[in-house]
PDB file of C-alpha atoms in Angstrom:
ATOM      1  CA  UNK A  65       6.794  14.608   7.103  1.00 51.00           C
ATOM      2  CA  UNK A  66       6.329  11.705   4.715  1.00 69.00           C
ATOM      3  CA  UNK A  67       3.285   9.522   5.220  1.00 78.00           C
ATOM      4  CA  UNK A  68       3.926   5.816   5.732  1.00 90.00           C
ATOM      5  CA  UNK A  69       1.226   3.362   4.674  1.00 94.00           C
ATOM      6  CA  UNK A  70       1.177  -0.422   4.954  1.00 96.00           C
ATOM      7  CA  UNK A  71      -1.139  -2.438   2.721  1.00 96.00           C
ATOM      8  CA  UNK A  72      -1.866  -6.024   3.758  1.00 96.00           C
ATOM      9  CA  UNK A  73      -2.997  -8.053   0.751  1.00 94.00           C
ATOM     10  CA  UNK A  74      -1.915  -7.101  -2.762  1.00 94.00           C
ATOM     11  CA  UNK A  75      -4.747  -8.469  -4.837  1.00 90.00           C
ATOM     12  CA  UNK A  76      -6.405  -6.136  -7.344  1.00 85.00           C
ATOM     13  CA  UNK A  77      -7.879  -4.007  -4.572  1.00 86.00           C
ATOM     14  CA  UNK A  78      -4.749  -3.686  -2.435  1.00 90.00           C
ATOM     15  CA  UNK A  79      -2.511  -3.284  -5.475  1.00 91.00           C
ATOM     16  CA  UNK A  80      -4.614  -0.383  -6.750  1.00 86.00           C
ATOM     17  CA  UNK A  81      -4.376   1.358  -3.386  1.00 88.00           C
ATOM     18  CA  UNK A  82      -0.601   0.938  -3.408  1.00 92.00           C
ATOM     19  CA  UNK A  83      -0.181   2.139  -6.990  1.00 90.00           C
ATOM     20  CA  UNK A  84      -2.346   5.216  -6.495  1.00 84.00           C
ATOM     21  CA  UNK A  85      -0.543   6.229  -3.327  1.00 89.00           C
ATOM     22  CA  UNK A  86       2.876   5.580  -4.869  1.00 89.00           C
ATOM     23  CA  UNK A  87       1.969   7.875  -7.770  1.00 84.00           C
ATOM     24  CA  UNK A  88       1.436  10.589  -5.163  1.00 81.00           C
ATOM     25  CA  UNK A  89       4.811   9.902  -3.585  1.00 86.00           C
ATOM     26  CA  UNK A  90       3.450   8.224  -0.480  1.00 90.00           C
ATOM     27  CA  UNK A  91       5.761   5.613   1.048  1.00 92.00           C
ATOM     28  CA  UNK A  92       3.939   2.284   0.774  1.00 95.00           C
ATOM     29  CA  UNK A  93       4.967  -1.076   2.216  1.00 96.00           C
ATOM     30  CA  UNK A  94       3.069  -3.870   0.502  1.00 96.00           C
ATOM     31  CA  UNK A  95       2.648  -7.208   2.277  1.00 96.00           C
ATOM     32  CA  UNK A  96       1.397 -10.429   0.700  1.00 94.00           C
ATOM     33  CA  UNK A  97       2.003 -14.144   1.180  1.00 92.00           C
ATOM     34  CA  UNK A  98       2.263 -14.840  -2.564  1.00 93.00           C
ATOM     35  CA  UNK A  99       5.874 -14.468  -3.685  1.00 94.00           C
ATOM     36  CA  UNK A 100       4.911 -14.074  -7.346  1.00 93.00           C
ATOM     37  CA  UNK A 101       2.926 -10.966  -6.398  1.00 92.00           C
ATOM     38  CA  UNK A 102       5.727  -9.550  -4.265  1.00 92.00           C
ATOM     39  CA  UNK A 103       8.275 -10.110  -7.033  1.00 90.00           C
ATOM     40  CA  UNK A 104       6.000  -8.773  -9.775  1.00 89.00           C
ATOM     41  CA  UNK A 105       5.452  -5.214 -10.996  1.00 90.00           C
ATOM     42  CA  UNK A 106       4.691  -3.875  -7.526  1.00 93.00           C
ATOM     43  CA  UNK A 107       8.273  -4.476  -6.453  1.00 91.00           C
ATOM     44  CA  UNK A 108       9.354  -1.565  -8.649  1.00 93.00           C
ATOM     45  CA  UNK A 109       6.373   0.649  -7.811  1.00 94.00           C
ATOM     46  CA  UNK A 110       6.037   0.502  -4.037  1.00 95.00           C
ATOM     47  CA  UNK A 111       8.675   1.768  -1.618  1.00 94.00           C
ATOM     48  CA  UNK A 112       9.107  -1.774  -0.287  1.00 94.00           C
ATOM     49  CA  UNK A 113       7.415  -5.179  -0.223  1.00 94.00           C
ATOM     50  CA  UNK A 114       7.429  -8.157   2.123  1.00 94.00           C
ATOM     51  CA  UNK A 115       6.444 -11.752   1.482  1.00 94.00           C
ATOM     52  CA  UNK A 116       4.800 -12.879   4.722  1.00 92.00           C
ATOM     53  CA  UNK A 117       1.898 -15.066   5.756  1.00 90.00           C
ATOM     54  CA  UNK A 118       0.051 -12.641   7.992  1.00 86.00           C
ATOM     55  CA  UNK A 119      -2.575 -15.186   8.972  1.00 82.00           C
ATOM     56  CA  UNK A 120      -0.072 -16.274  11.633  1.00 84.00           C
ATOM     57  CA  UNK A 121       1.247 -14.311  14.599  1.00 84.00           C
ATOM     58  CA  UNK A 122       4.801 -15.106  13.528  1.00 86.00           C
ATOM     59  CA  UNK A 123       4.163 -13.552  10.140  1.00 88.00           C
ATOM     60  CA  UNK A 124       2.563 -10.451  11.637  1.00 90.00           C
ATOM     61  CA  UNK A 125       5.456  -9.914  14.016  1.00 90.00           C
ATOM     62  CA  UNK A 126       7.734  -9.746  10.980  1.00 90.00           C
ATOM     63  CA  UNK A 127       6.097  -6.552   9.713  1.00 91.00           C
ATOM     64  CA  UNK A 128       7.731  -3.254  10.634  1.00 87.00           C
ATOM     65  CA  UNK A 129       4.855  -1.200  12.022  1.00 89.00           C
ATOM     66  CA  UNK A 130       6.931   1.538  13.636  1.00 84.00           C
ATOM     67  CA  UNK A 131       5.807   5.067  12.721  1.00 85.00           C
ATOM     68  CA  UNK A 132       3.066   3.796  10.428  1.00 90.00           C
ATOM     69  CA  UNK A 133       0.409   6.422   9.686  1.00 92.00           C
ATOM     70  CA  UNK A 134      -2.158   4.181   8.022  1.00 93.00           C
ATOM     71  CA  UNK A 135      -2.552   0.399   7.867  1.00 95.00           C
ATOM     72  CA  UNK A 136      -4.928  -0.996   5.253  1.00 95.00           C
ATOM     73  CA  UNK A 137      -6.220  -4.550   5.591  1.00 95.00           C
ATOM     74  CA  UNK A 138      -7.130  -5.089   1.944  1.00 93.00           C
ATOM     75  CA  UNK A 139      -7.649  -8.863   2.094  1.00 90.00           C
ATOM     76  CA  UNK A 140     -10.957  -9.927   0.604  1.00 75.00           C
ATOM     77  CA  UNK A 141     -12.041 -13.557   0.800  1.00 77.00           C
ATOM     78  CA  UNK A 142      -9.836 -14.782   3.652  1.00 85.00           C
ATOM     79  CA  UNK A 143     -12.027 -13.526   6.478  1.00 86.00           C
ATOM     80  CA  UNK A 144      -9.970 -15.221   9.167  1.00 88.00           C
ATOM     81  CA  UNK A 145      -6.732 -13.571   8.056  1.00 90.00           C
ATOM     82  CA  UNK A 146      -8.438 -10.192   7.721  1.00 92.00           C
ATOM     83  CA  UNK A 147      -9.864 -10.433  11.233  1.00 92.00           C
ATOM     84  CA  UNK A 148      -6.556 -11.588  12.732  1.00 93.00           C
ATOM     85  CA  UNK A 149      -4.596  -8.768  11.124  1.00 94.00           C
ATOM     86  CA  UNK A 150      -7.121  -6.140  12.213  1.00 94.00           C
ATOM     87  CA  UNK A 151      -7.099  -7.445  15.787  1.00 94.00           C
ATOM     88  CA  UNK A 152      -3.292  -7.549  15.798  1.00 94.00           C
ATOM     89  CA  UNK A 153      -3.030  -3.957  14.561  1.00 94.00           C
ATOM     90  CA  UNK A 154      -5.545  -2.755  17.112  1.00 93.00           C
ATOM     91  CA  UNK A 155      -3.608  -4.455  19.906  1.00 91.00           C
ATOM     92  CA  UNK A 156      -0.296  -2.965  18.761  1.00 90.00           C
ATOM     93  CA  UNK A 157      -1.855   0.477  18.497  1.00 89.00           C
ATOM     94  CA  UNK A 158      -3.180   0.210  22.037  1.00 86.00           C
ATOM     95  CA  UNK A 159       0.104  -0.845  23.617  1.00 86.00           C
ATOM     96  CA  UNK A 160       2.706   1.016  21.541  1.00 86.00           C
ATOM     97  CA  UNK A 161       3.127   4.765  22.004  1.00 84.00           C
ATOM     98  CA  UNK A 162       4.609   5.137  18.500  1.00 81.00           C
ATOM     99  CA  UNK A 163       1.464   3.672  16.957  1.00 86.00           C
ATOM    100  CA  UNK A 164      -1.252   5.453  18.936  1.00 86.00           C
ATOM    101  CA  UNK A 165      -2.146   7.709  15.994  1.00 88.00           C
ATOM    102  CA  UNK A 166      -2.098   4.941  13.388  1.00 91.00           C
ATOM    103  CA  UNK A 167      -5.307   4.696  11.378  1.00 92.00           C
ATOM    104  CA  UNK A 168      -6.613   1.229  10.548  1.00 94.00           C
ATOM    105  CA  UNK A 169      -8.774   0.735   7.458  1.00 92.00           C
ATOM    106  CA  UNK A 170     -10.248  -2.739   7.083  1.00 92.00           C
ATOM    107  CA  UNK A 171     -12.020  -4.223   4.085  1.00 90.00           C
ATOM    108  CA  UNK A 172     -15.193  -6.219   4.691  1.00 87.00           C
ATOM    109  CA  UNK A 173     -16.414  -8.690   2.095  1.00 81.00           C
ATOM    110  CA  UNK A 174     -20.000  -8.747   3.322  1.00 79.00           C
ATOM    111  CA  UNK A 175     -22.245  -7.371   6.110  1.00 80.00           C
ATOM    112  CA  UNK A 176     -21.456 -10.286   8.418  1.00 83.00           C
ATOM    113  CA  UNK A 177     -17.734  -9.631   8.252  1.00 85.00           C
ATOM    114  CA  UNK A 178     -18.351  -5.916   8.668  1.00 85.00           C
ATOM    115  CA  UNK A 179     -20.133  -6.616  11.950  1.00 87.00           C
ATOM    116  CA  UNK A 180     -17.221  -8.730  13.185  1.00 90.00           C
ATOM    117  CA  UNK A 181     -14.699  -6.062  12.227  1.00 90.00           C
ATOM    118  CA  UNK A 182     -16.825  -3.398  13.879  1.00 89.00           C
ATOM    119  CA  UNK A 183     -16.330  -5.155  17.202  1.00 90.00           C
ATOM    120  CA  UNK A 184     -12.566  -4.827  16.767  1.00 92.00           C
ATOM    121  CA  UNK A 185     -12.832  -1.079  16.317  1.00 90.00           C
ATOM    122  CA  UNK A 186     -10.746  -0.119  13.268  1.00 92.00           C
ATOM    123  CA  UNK A 187     -10.729   3.540  12.240  1.00 89.00           C
ATOM    124  CA  UNK A 188     -12.862   2.733   9.231  1.00 86.00           C
ATOM    125  CA  UNK A 189     -14.460  -0.262   7.528  1.00 86.00           C
ATOM    126  CA  UNK A 190     -14.954  -0.242   3.769  1.00 82.00           C
ATOM    127  CA  UNK A 191     -17.042  -2.519   1.590  1.00 76.00           C
ATOM    128  CA  UNK A 192     -15.926  -2.071  -1.959  1.00 61.00           C
ATOM    129  CA  UNK A 193     -15.353  -3.881  -5.221  1.00 49.00           C
ATOM    130  CA  UNK A 194     -11.979  -4.304  -6.914  1.00 38.00           C
ATOM    131  CA  UNK A 195     -12.088  -0.996  -8.770  1.00 35.00           C
ATOM    132  CA  UNK A 196     -12.521   0.985  -5.532  1.00 48.00           C
ATOM    133  CA  UNK A 197      -8.863   0.889  -4.537  1.00 59.00           C
ATOM    134  CA  UNK A 198      -8.520   4.457  -5.758  1.00 58.00           C
ATOM    135  CA  UNK A 199     -11.347   5.428  -3.382  1.00 52.00           C
ATOM    136  CA  UNK A 200      -9.407   4.253  -0.346  1.00 60.00           C
ATOM    137  CA  UNK A 201      -6.209   5.903  -1.560  1.00 65.00           C
ATOM    138  CA  UNK A 202      -8.056   9.230  -1.671  1.00 58.00           C
ATOM    139  CA  UNK A 203      -9.577   8.492   1.722  1.00 58.00           C
ATOM    140  CA  UNK A 204      -6.096   8.038   3.190  1.00 66.00           C
ATOM    141  CA  UNK A 205      -4.917  11.320   1.695  1.00 61.00           C
ATOM    142  CA  UNK A 206      -7.923  13.331   2.849  1.00 53.00           C
ATOM    143  CA  UNK A 207      -8.286  15.172   6.148  1.00 44.00           C
ATOM    144  CA  UNK A 208      -9.625  13.025   8.952  1.00 45.00           C
ATOM    145  CA  UNK A 209      -9.652   9.891   6.782  1.00 42.00           C
ATOM    146  CA  UNK A 210     -12.780  11.050   4.957  1.00 45.00           C
ATOM    147  CA  UNK A 211     -13.236  10.521   1.257  1.00 44.00           C
ATOM    148  CA  UNK A 212     -13.193  13.601  -0.958  1.00 48.00           C
ATOM    149  CA  UNK A 213     -14.892  13.399  -4.326  1.00 49.00           C
ATOM    150  CA  UNK A 214     -14.139  16.512  -6.328  1.00 52.00           C
ATOM    151  CA  UNK A 215     -14.803  15.361  -9.868  1.00 51.00           C
ATOM    152  CA  UNK A 216     -14.046  17.570 -12.861  1.00 49.00           C
ATOM    153  CA  UNK A 217     -15.354  20.715 -11.142  1.00 59.00           C
ATOM    154  CA  UNK A 218     -12.506  20.870  -8.641  1.00 63.00           C
ATOM    155  CA  UNK A 219     -10.319  23.709  -7.486  1.00 72.00           C
ATOM    156  CA  UNK A 220      -7.641  24.341  -4.898  1.00 76.00           C
ATOM    157  CA  UNK A 221      -6.238  27.237  -2.930  1.00 83.00           C
ATOM    158  CA  UNK A 222      -3.637  28.092  -0.318  1.00 87.00           C
ATOM    159  CA  UNK A 223      -4.223  30.177   2.785  1.00 90.00           C
ATOM    160  CA  UNK A 224      -1.424  31.733   4.811  1.00 91.00           C
ATOM    161  CA  UNK A 225      -1.809  31.819   8.588  1.00 92.00           C
ATOM    162  CA  UNK A 226      -1.028  35.441   9.449  1.00 90.00           C
ATOM    163  CA  UNK A 227      -3.565  36.645  12.021  1.00 88.00           C
ATOM    164  CA  UNK A 228      -5.904  35.512  14.773  1.00 89.00           C
ATOM    165  CA  UNK A 229      -8.458  34.282  12.244  1.00 90.00           C
ATOM    166  CA  UNK A 230      -6.211  31.247  11.778  1.00 93.00           C
ATOM    167  CA  UNK A 231      -3.060  31.426  13.933  1.00 94.00           C
ATOM    168  CA  UNK A 232      -3.320  29.443  17.158  1.00 94.00           C
ATOM    169  CA  UNK A 233      -6.446  27.565  16.111  1.00 94.00           C
ATOM    170  CA  UNK A 234      -6.675  23.837  15.525  1.00 93.00           C
ATOM    171  CA  UNK A 235      -8.044  22.482  12.260  1.00 91.00           C
ATOM    172  CA  UNK A 236     -10.995  21.207  14.263  1.00 90.00           C
ATOM    173  CA  UNK A 237     -11.697  24.745  15.483  1.00 93.00           C
ATOM    174  CA  UNK A 238     -11.328  26.196  11.993  1.00 93.00           C
ATOM    175  CA  UNK A 239     -13.702  23.490  10.734  1.00 90.00           C
ATOM    176  CA  UNK A 240     -13.315  24.410   7.066  1.00 90.00           C
ATOM    177  CA  UNK A 241     -14.760  21.042   6.100  1.00 83.00           C
ATOM    178  CA  UNK A 242     -18.157  21.800   7.611  1.00 85.00           C
ATOM    179  CA  UNK A 243     -18.242  25.552   7.018  1.00 90.00           C
ATOM    180  CA  UNK A 244     -17.019  25.625   3.427  1.00 89.00           C
ATOM    181  CA  UNK A 245     -16.856  21.978   2.297  1.00 84.00           C
ATOM    182  CA  UNK A 246     -13.163  22.300   1.513  1.00 85.00           C
ATOM    183  CA  UNK A 247     -10.490  19.966   2.812  1.00 80.00           C
ATOM    184  CA  UNK A 248      -7.009  20.742   4.125  1.00 84.00           C
ATOM    185  CA  UNK A 249      -4.732  18.060   2.722  1.00 78.00           C
ATOM    186  CA  UNK A 250      -1.293  19.541   3.404  1.00 82.00           C
ATOM    187  CA  UNK A 251       0.453  22.133   5.553  1.00 89.00           C
ATOM    188  CA  UNK A 252       3.737  23.781   4.596  1.00 90.00           C
ATOM    189  CA  UNK A 253       5.790  25.816   7.070  1.00 92.00           C
ATOM    190  CA  UNK A 254       7.074  29.336   6.520  1.00 90.00           C
ATOM    191  CA  UNK A 255      10.433  27.837   5.514  1.00 90.00           C
ATOM    192  CA  UNK A 256       8.763  26.101   2.578  1.00 86.00           C
ATOM    193  CA  UNK A 257       9.139  22.614   4.028  1.00 87.00           C
ATOM    194  CA  UNK A 258       6.213  20.246   4.359  1.00 84.00           C
ATOM    195  CA  UNK A 259       5.014  20.014   7.963  1.00 88.00           C
ATOM    196  CA  UNK A 260       2.072  17.669   7.582  1.00 82.00           C
ATOM    197  CA  UNK A 261       0.414  15.610   4.880  1.00 71.00           C
ATOM    198  CA  UNK A 262      -3.037  14.552   6.066  1.00 70.00           C
ATOM    199  CA  UNK A 263      -2.803  16.862   9.099  1.00 81.00           C
ATOM    200  CA  UNK A 264      -4.678  15.697  12.219  1.00 81.00           C
ATOM    201  CA  UNK A 265      -7.688  17.608  13.555  1.00 83.00           C
ATOM    202  CA  UNK A 266      -5.712  18.773  16.606  1.00 88.00           C
ATOM    203  CA  UNK A 267      -2.976  20.402  14.502  1.00 90.00           C
ATOM    204  CA  UNK A 268      -2.638  24.031  15.659  1.00 94.00           C
ATOM    205  CA  UNK A 269      -1.853  26.544  12.920  1.00 95.00           C
ATOM    206  CA  UNK A 270       1.341  28.534  13.440  1.00 95.00           C
ATOM    207  CA  UNK A 271       2.149  31.961  12.035  1.00 94.00           C
ATOM    208  CA  UNK A 272       3.471  31.601   8.505  1.00 93.00           C
ATOM    209  CA  UNK A 273       1.905  28.198   7.855  1.00 95.00           C
ATOM    210  CA  UNK A 274       0.457  27.619   4.393  1.00 92.00           C
ATOM    211  CA  UNK A 275      -2.747  25.575   4.472  1.00 92.00           C
ATOM    212  CA  UNK A 276      -3.283  23.810   1.156  1.00 86.00           C
ATOM    213  CA  UNK A 277      -6.843  22.737   0.453  1.00 84.00           C
ATOM    214  CA  UNK A 278      -9.172  21.554  -2.244  1.00 79.00           C
ATOM    215  CA  UNK A 279     -12.867  21.326  -2.963  1.00 79.00           C
ATOM    216  CA  UNK A 280     -15.466  22.032  -5.596  1.00 79.00           C
ATOM    217  CA  UNK A 281     -14.932  25.324  -7.401  1.00 78.00           C
ATOM    218  CA  UNK A 282     -17.990  27.026  -5.921  1.00 84.00           C
ATOM    219  CA  UNK A 283     -16.997  26.036  -2.381  1.00 86.00           C
ATOM    220  CA  UNK A 284     -13.400  27.188  -2.837  1.00 85.00           C
ATOM    221  CA  UNK A 285     -14.664  30.539  -4.143  1.00 85.00           C
ATOM    222  CA  UNK A 286     -16.801  31.006  -1.016  1.00 88.00           C
ATOM    223  CA  UNK A 287     -13.729  30.409   1.119  1.00 88.00           C
ATOM    224  CA  UNK A 288     -11.680  32.885  -0.918  1.00 85.00           C
ATOM    225  CA  UNK A 289     -14.266  35.616  -0.336  1.00 85.00           C
ATOM    226  CA  UNK A 290     -14.133  35.018   3.417  1.00 86.00           C
ATOM    227  CA  UNK A 291     -10.331  34.952   3.603  1.00 84.00           C
ATOM    228  CA  UNK A 292      -9.411  37.455   0.890  1.00 72.00           C
ATOM    229  CA  UNK A 293      -6.320  38.794   2.681  1.00 69.00           C
ATOM    230  CA  UNK A 294      -4.957  35.352   3.504  1.00 65.00           C
ATOM    231  CA  UNK A 295      -5.248  33.741   0.062  1.00 61.00           C
ATOM    232  CA  UNK A 296      -1.868  33.163  -1.584  1.00 58.00           C
ATOM    233  CA  UNK A 297      -3.010  31.196  -4.631  1.00 48.00           C
TER     234      UNK A 297
END
């Protein structure tokens, strides 16, 4: 299943998020009120773009939120617009069954704005500078919306669900993140087709599933020793 992400605000921060995700073949809808931004280089990079003033309810209603996995409010200085968009997304998520699993990541420009956003209850609030767009892109792609920093000492492996050690258990029950400090970022079915990118914690492993994960080399090696028979790569 392909992940759908919407980025509100395509300044340097939002643009970097969009570019990084697009490089990883994530479907990104970029929204900005500045037409010159919408018609610039991002038009050919992102899956789609919309020129809308999302500081108004009319503008927000023009955004297609159906089946969105992650919504990023990347607006920096316009606190009012950022707050309105976050509140709007939260309301839609609450009342629309198709959006109940949507994650909302909101950017806060300072501690005061962070406190206001906290009251609205987004999935996560980030306070970052312009060059941290890549950080949020990795956060979106990581299990449970947590940021994974692997650095140059990274490794990956694949585990096949074949027995009761894995089959029938949720990712939360397996808890590889806490036990081994490795992160499941994708699940492929026994037919070779992708079943989940950024799988949720309640995903229950089925026989034949391939769990793809990454982490630091030493942590991946610990996992391999524990699941010797299940390792495929």
